[in-house]
Amino acid sequence: MNINLATTAPAEARSESELEARARRLAMQYSCSDAQEILRHAMEVEFPGRIALVSSFGAESAALLHLVSEIDKSIPVIFLETGKHFAQTLSYQRKLANQLGLTDVRDIRPNAEDVEAQDADGGLWKRDADACCTLRKVAPLASALDGFDAWITGRKQFHGAGRINLPAFEAAAAHIKVNPLIRWSSEAVAEYAAVNDLPAHPLVAQGYPSIGCWPCTHPVAAGEDVRAGRWRGSAKTECGIHGAAS
Ligand code: SF4
């Protein structure tokens, strides 16, 4: 008996599988493309006006922000303002956005009532880091992405763990994630920044190759994994905005 999945599957499952099929098609189509080609297609052809860049304005963020600004300086740039960033990150965000001429950088904050209810003393990160990331990153990002079809990330395969097999396009919940820098190495990021005269995050020179919130970010020794200073001493390796597979 032939079963027509297109008409028998629930609408939600159907749209999810359509999203996954679209992501797989794009990932195959752009599997050998460079970052500029991937970005141009995503921003100008596939998702025009329906795509945002999510940036932490961290140690490796400048290259992707520059690449995107070369295509469209008015693209929405989502910055998760957790309230726990280093002061250096906040000043770097303003400096870099200004230098690149980005016109729509959005500081996305956690819901104030939720913070009061769940983290009134500001110490949730010590008690339950996963809950803190959900409160300050995952939930605010989900709201901020309403109205977009896709978002751009700066994840790279060399970061290891679940990122080794990252594709250029992937389905994630109701969106497609675009990962134009998957094949970039740390050296390629540094070279791109140097050639384009991009400022470095001030904490990089102090031994921070990966930078998030101050309570959960520590310097890294020579030879350690680039993300070894994130949630040091715990099994946690991701904030949760990319899901378990990232
Ligand atoms: S990285 Fe740390 S401080 Fe920032 S949201 Fe997650 S647990 Fe909280």
Short mmCIF file of C-alpha atoms and ligand atoms in Angstrom, two decimals:
data_model
loop_
_atom_site.label_atom_id
_atom_site.label_comp_id
_atom_site.label_asym_id
_atom_site.label_seq_id
_atom_site.Cartn_x
_atom_site.Cartn_y
_atom_site.Cartn_z
CA MET A 1 0.00 0.00 0.00
CA ASN A 2 1.35 3.42 -0.93
CA ILE A 3 1.11 6.01 1.82
CA ASN A 4 1.33 9.65 0.78
CA LEU A 5 3.34 11.23 3.60
CA ALA A 6 2.75 14.70 2.23
CA THR A 7 -0.96 14.41 2.99
CA THR A 8 -1.02 12.01 5.96
CA ALA A 9 1.70 13.47 8.23
CA PRO A 10 0.63 16.08 10.81
CA ALA A 11 1.29 19.65 9.60
CA GLU A 12 3.95 20.23 12.26
CA ALA A 13 5.89 17.09 11.35
CA ARG A 14 5.48 17.84 7.65
CA SER A 15 6.91 21.36 8.00
CA GLU A 16 9.75 20.05 10.16
CA SER A 17 10.72 17.49 7.57
CA GLU A 18 10.42 20.12 4.83
CA LEU A 19 12.81 22.32 6.81
CA GLU A 20 15.24 19.44 7.22
CA ALA A 21 15.03 18.59 3.53
CA ARG A 22 15.67 22.22 2.60
CA ALA A 23 18.66 22.38 4.94
CA ARG A 24 20.07 19.12 3.55
CA ARG A 25 19.68 20.37 -0.02
CA LEU A 26 21.47 23.63 0.79
CA ALA A 27 24.20 21.84 2.75
CA MET A 28 24.93 19.58 -0.23
CA GLN A 29 24.72 22.43 -2.73
CA TYR A 30 27.17 24.57 -0.72
CA SER A 31 29.39 21.83 0.70
CA CYS A 32 32.43 23.10 -1.22
CA SER A 33 31.62 26.82 -1.21
CA ASP A 34 33.55 29.50 0.60
CA ALA A 35 32.10 31.67 3.37
CA GLN A 36 31.29 34.58 1.08
CA GLU A 37 29.31 32.39 -1.33
CA ILE A 38 27.38 30.77 1.50
CA LEU A 39 26.55 34.12 3.09
CA ARG A 40 25.59 35.82 -0.15
CA HIS A 41 23.24 33.02 -1.08
CA ALA A 42 21.67 32.91 2.38
CA MET A 43 21.28 36.68 2.74
CA GLU A 44 20.36 37.66 -0.82
CA VAL A 45 18.69 34.62 -2.38
CA GLU A 46 17.41 32.13 0.15
CA PHE A 47 16.28 34.27 3.11
CA PRO A 48 16.33 37.98 2.10
CA GLY A 49 14.97 40.11 4.93
CA ARG A 50 14.30 36.97 6.97
CA ILE A 51 17.77 36.24 8.36
CA ALA A 52 19.73 37.51 11.38
CA LEU A 53 23.28 37.10 12.60
CA VAL A 54 23.74 35.97 16.19
CA SER A 55 27.07 37.18 17.57
CA SER A 56 28.70 37.03 20.99
CA PHE A 57 31.22 39.73 19.98
CA GLY A 58 33.79 37.33 21.36
CA ALA A 59 37.33 36.35 20.47
CA GLU A 60 36.60 35.19 16.90
CA SER A 61 33.54 37.27 16.07
CA ALA A 62 35.08 40.10 14.08
CA ALA A 63 35.72 38.11 10.88
CA LEU A 64 32.11 36.97 10.47
CA LEU A 65 30.74 40.39 11.40
CA HIS A 66 32.99 41.91 8.74
CA LEU A 67 32.00 39.36 6.09
CA VAL A 68 28.32 40.03 6.74
CA SER A 69 28.77 43.82 6.82
CA GLU A 70 30.34 43.65 3.35
CA ILE A 71 27.04 42.28 2.04
CA ASP A 72 24.48 44.19 4.13
CA LYS A 73 25.24 46.55 7.01
CA SER A 74 21.58 46.67 8.00
CA ILE A 75 21.22 42.95 8.75
CA PRO A 76 19.83 42.42 12.27
CA VAL A 77 22.70 41.41 14.60
CA ILE A 78 21.47 39.72 17.76
CA PHE A 79 23.66 40.07 20.84
CA LEU A 80 22.50 38.17 23.92
CA GLU A 81 23.05 40.73 26.67
CA THR A 82 23.00 38.26 29.55
CA GLY A 83 23.94 40.87 32.15
CA LYS A 84 27.02 38.76 32.89
CA HIS A 85 29.42 39.91 30.18
CA PHE A 86 32.89 41.27 30.81
CA ALA A 87 32.98 45.07 30.57
CA GLN A 88 35.58 44.57 27.82
CA THR A 89 33.04 42.65 25.71
CA LEU A 90 30.48 45.44 25.95
CA SER A 91 32.95 48.12 24.92
CA TYR A 92 34.30 45.87 22.13
CA GLN A 93 30.75 45.34 20.85
CA ARG A 94 30.21 49.10 20.51
CA LYS A 95 33.63 49.68 18.96
CA LEU A 96 33.36 46.89 16.39
CA ALA A 97 29.75 47.64 15.41
CA ASN A 98 30.69 51.26 14.90
CA GLN A 99 33.80 50.45 12.85
CA LEU A 100 31.86 48.07 10.58
CA GLY A 101 28.90 50.45 10.21
CA LEU A 102 26.37 47.89 11.43
CA THR A 103 23.05 49.70 11.85
CA ASP A 104 20.82 47.14 13.56
CA VAL A 105 22.67 45.59 16.51
CA ARG A 106 20.09 44.37 18.99
CA ASP A 107 20.89 43.88 22.69
CA ILE A 108 18.57 41.06 23.71
CA ARG A 109 18.08 40.85 27.48
CA PRO A 110 16.44 38.16 29.61
CA ASN A 111 12.89 38.75 30.76
CA ALA A 112 13.13 40.89 33.92
CA GLU A 113 10.29 39.08 35.71
CA ASP A 114 11.89 35.71 35.00
CA VAL A 115 15.23 36.96 36.32
CA GLU A 116 13.54 38.23 39.50
CA ALA A 117 11.75 34.92 39.96
CA GLN A 118 14.64 32.58 39.15
CA ASP A 119 17.84 34.50 39.81
CA ALA A 120 17.12 37.36 42.19
CA ASP A 121 20.58 37.13 43.78
CA GLY A 122 22.41 36.76 40.44
CA GLY A 123 24.00 33.50 41.54
CA LEU A 124 22.05 30.98 39.51
CA TRP A 125 25.16 30.27 37.42
CA LYS A 126 26.76 28.75 40.55
CA ARG A 127 23.75 26.63 41.47
CA ASP A 128 22.55 25.52 38.03
CA ALA A 129 24.47 26.74 34.99
CA ASP A 130 22.08 25.07 32.55
CA ALA A 131 19.11 26.88 34.09
CA CYS A 132 21.06 30.14 34.02
CA CYS A 133 21.88 29.72 30.31
CA THR A 134 18.24 28.91 29.58
CA LEU A 135 17.10 32.02 31.43
CA ARG A 136 19.72 34.40 30.05
CA LYS A 137 20.43 32.99 26.56
CA VAL A 138 18.18 30.24 25.24
CA ALA A 139 14.78 31.77 26.05
CA PRO A 140 15.70 35.33 24.99
CA LEU A 141 17.14 34.05 21.69
CA ALA A 142 14.02 32.03 20.94
CA SER A 143 11.94 35.21 21.31
CA ALA A 144 14.40 37.32 19.33
CA LEU A 145 14.30 34.88 16.40
CA ASP A 146 10.53 35.16 16.03
CA GLY A 147 9.87 36.44 12.53
CA PHE A 148 13.12 35.12 11.06
CA ASP A 149 13.51 32.02 8.91
CA ALA A 150 17.24 31.62 9.43
CA TRP A 151 20.17 32.73 11.53
CA ILE A 152 23.90 32.86 10.95
CA THR A 153 26.38 31.40 13.44
CA GLY A 154 30.16 31.56 13.72
CA ARG A 155 30.65 27.91 14.70
CA LYS A 156 33.64 26.09 13.26
CA GLN A 157 34.55 22.44 12.91
CA PHE A 158 37.93 22.91 14.59
CA HIS A 159 36.13 23.73 17.86
CA GLY A 160 35.72 19.97 18.14
CA ALA A 161 33.23 17.92 20.16
CA GLY A 162 29.83 18.01 18.44
CA ARG A 163 31.03 20.58 15.90
CA ILE A 164 33.39 18.32 13.93
CA ASN A 165 30.80 17.38 11.30
CA LEU A 166 28.91 20.65 11.14
CA PRO A 167 27.30 21.35 7.74
CA ALA A 168 27.02 24.83 6.19
CA PHE A 169 23.22 24.69 6.57
CA GLU A 170 21.26 22.77 9.19
CA ALA A 171 17.69 22.67 10.43
CA ALA A 172 17.13 23.67 14.05
CA ALA A 173 13.66 23.86 15.54
CA ALA A 174 11.72 26.28 13.32
CA HIS A 175 14.78 27.81 11.67
CA ILE A 176 17.68 27.03 9.39
CA LYS A 177 21.09 27.78 10.81
CA VAL A 178 23.77 29.00 8.43
CA ASN A 179 27.35 28.15 9.39
CA PRO A 180 29.60 29.83 6.80
CA LEU A 181 32.88 29.42 8.74
CA ILE A 182 32.76 25.67 9.32
CA ARG A 183 36.08 24.99 7.58
CA TRP A 184 37.94 28.02 8.94
CA SER A 185 40.88 27.37 11.25
CA SER A 186 41.97 29.58 14.09
CA GLU A 187 44.85 30.77 11.87
CA ALA A 188 42.45 31.65 9.03
CA VAL A 189 40.33 33.74 11.41
CA ALA A 190 43.42 35.58 12.67
CA GLU A 191 44.73 36.15 9.14
CA TYR A 192 41.37 37.50 7.94
CA ALA A 193 41.25 39.88 10.91
CA ALA A 194 44.79 41.10 10.25
CA VAL A 195 44.25 41.63 6.51
CA ASN A 196 41.05 43.58 7.16
CA ASP A 197 42.47 45.55 10.09
CA LEU A 198 39.84 44.29 12.52
CA PRO A 199 40.33 45.03 16.23
CA ALA A 200 40.89 42.09 18.58
CA HIS A 201 38.78 41.49 21.67
CA PRO A 202 40.94 42.95 24.46
CA LEU A 203 40.84 39.72 26.50
CA VAL A 204 42.45 37.61 23.76
CA ALA A 205 45.86 39.02 24.69
CA GLN A 206 45.20 37.95 28.28
CA GLY A 207 44.79 34.26 27.37
CA TYR A 208 41.10 34.01 26.52
CA PRO A 209 40.66 32.36 23.08
CA SER A 210 36.91 31.84 23.69
CA ILE A 211 34.88 34.40 25.59
CA GLY A 212 31.42 34.23 27.13
CA CYS A 213 29.99 35.44 30.43
CA TRP A 214 32.58 36.38 33.07
CA PRO A 215 31.54 33.81 35.71
CA CYS A 216 31.92 30.94 33.24
CA THR A 217 34.98 31.97 31.23
CA HIS A 218 38.59 31.39 32.25
CA PRO A 219 41.95 31.79 30.55
CA VAL A 220 43.38 28.83 28.66
CA ALA A 221 46.93 27.47 28.90
CA ALA A 222 49.10 26.83 25.83
CA GLY A 223 48.10 23.55 24.18
CA GLU A 224 44.65 23.42 25.76
CA ASP A 225 41.49 23.21 23.68
CA VAL A 226 40.28 26.63 22.57
CA ARG A 227 37.05 26.21 24.59
CA ALA A 228 38.70 24.64 27.66
CA GLY A 229 38.12 27.80 29.69
CA ARG A 230 34.35 27.75 29.22
CA TRP A 231 32.53 26.32 32.28
CA ARG A 232 35.91 25.04 33.46
CA GLY A 233 35.62 22.25 36.00
CA SER A 234 32.17 21.14 34.89
CA ALA A 235 30.89 18.75 32.22
CA LYS A 236 29.05 21.61 30.50
CA THR A 237 30.48 22.57 27.10
CA GLU A 238 27.67 24.47 25.37
CA CYS A 239 25.25 27.16 26.50
CA GLY A 240 22.30 25.41 24.91
CA ILE A 241 21.40 27.83 22.11
CA HIS A 242 22.63 25.31 19.55
CA GLY A 243 20.96 22.30 21.15
CA ALA A 244 22.53 19.04 22.16
CA ALA A 245 23.98 18.38 18.73
CA SER A 246 26.21 21.44 18.52
S1 SF4 B 1 27.41 31.37 30.54
FE1 SF4 B 1 27.30 31.31 32.81
S2 SF4 B 1 26.58 33.35 33.48
FE2 SF4 B 1 26.22 33.17 31.24
S3 SF4 B 1 24.13 32.54 31.07
FE3 SF4 B 1 25.35 30.64 31.05
S4 SF4 B 1 25.58 29.97 33.21
FE4 SF4 B 1 24.76 32.09 33.18
#
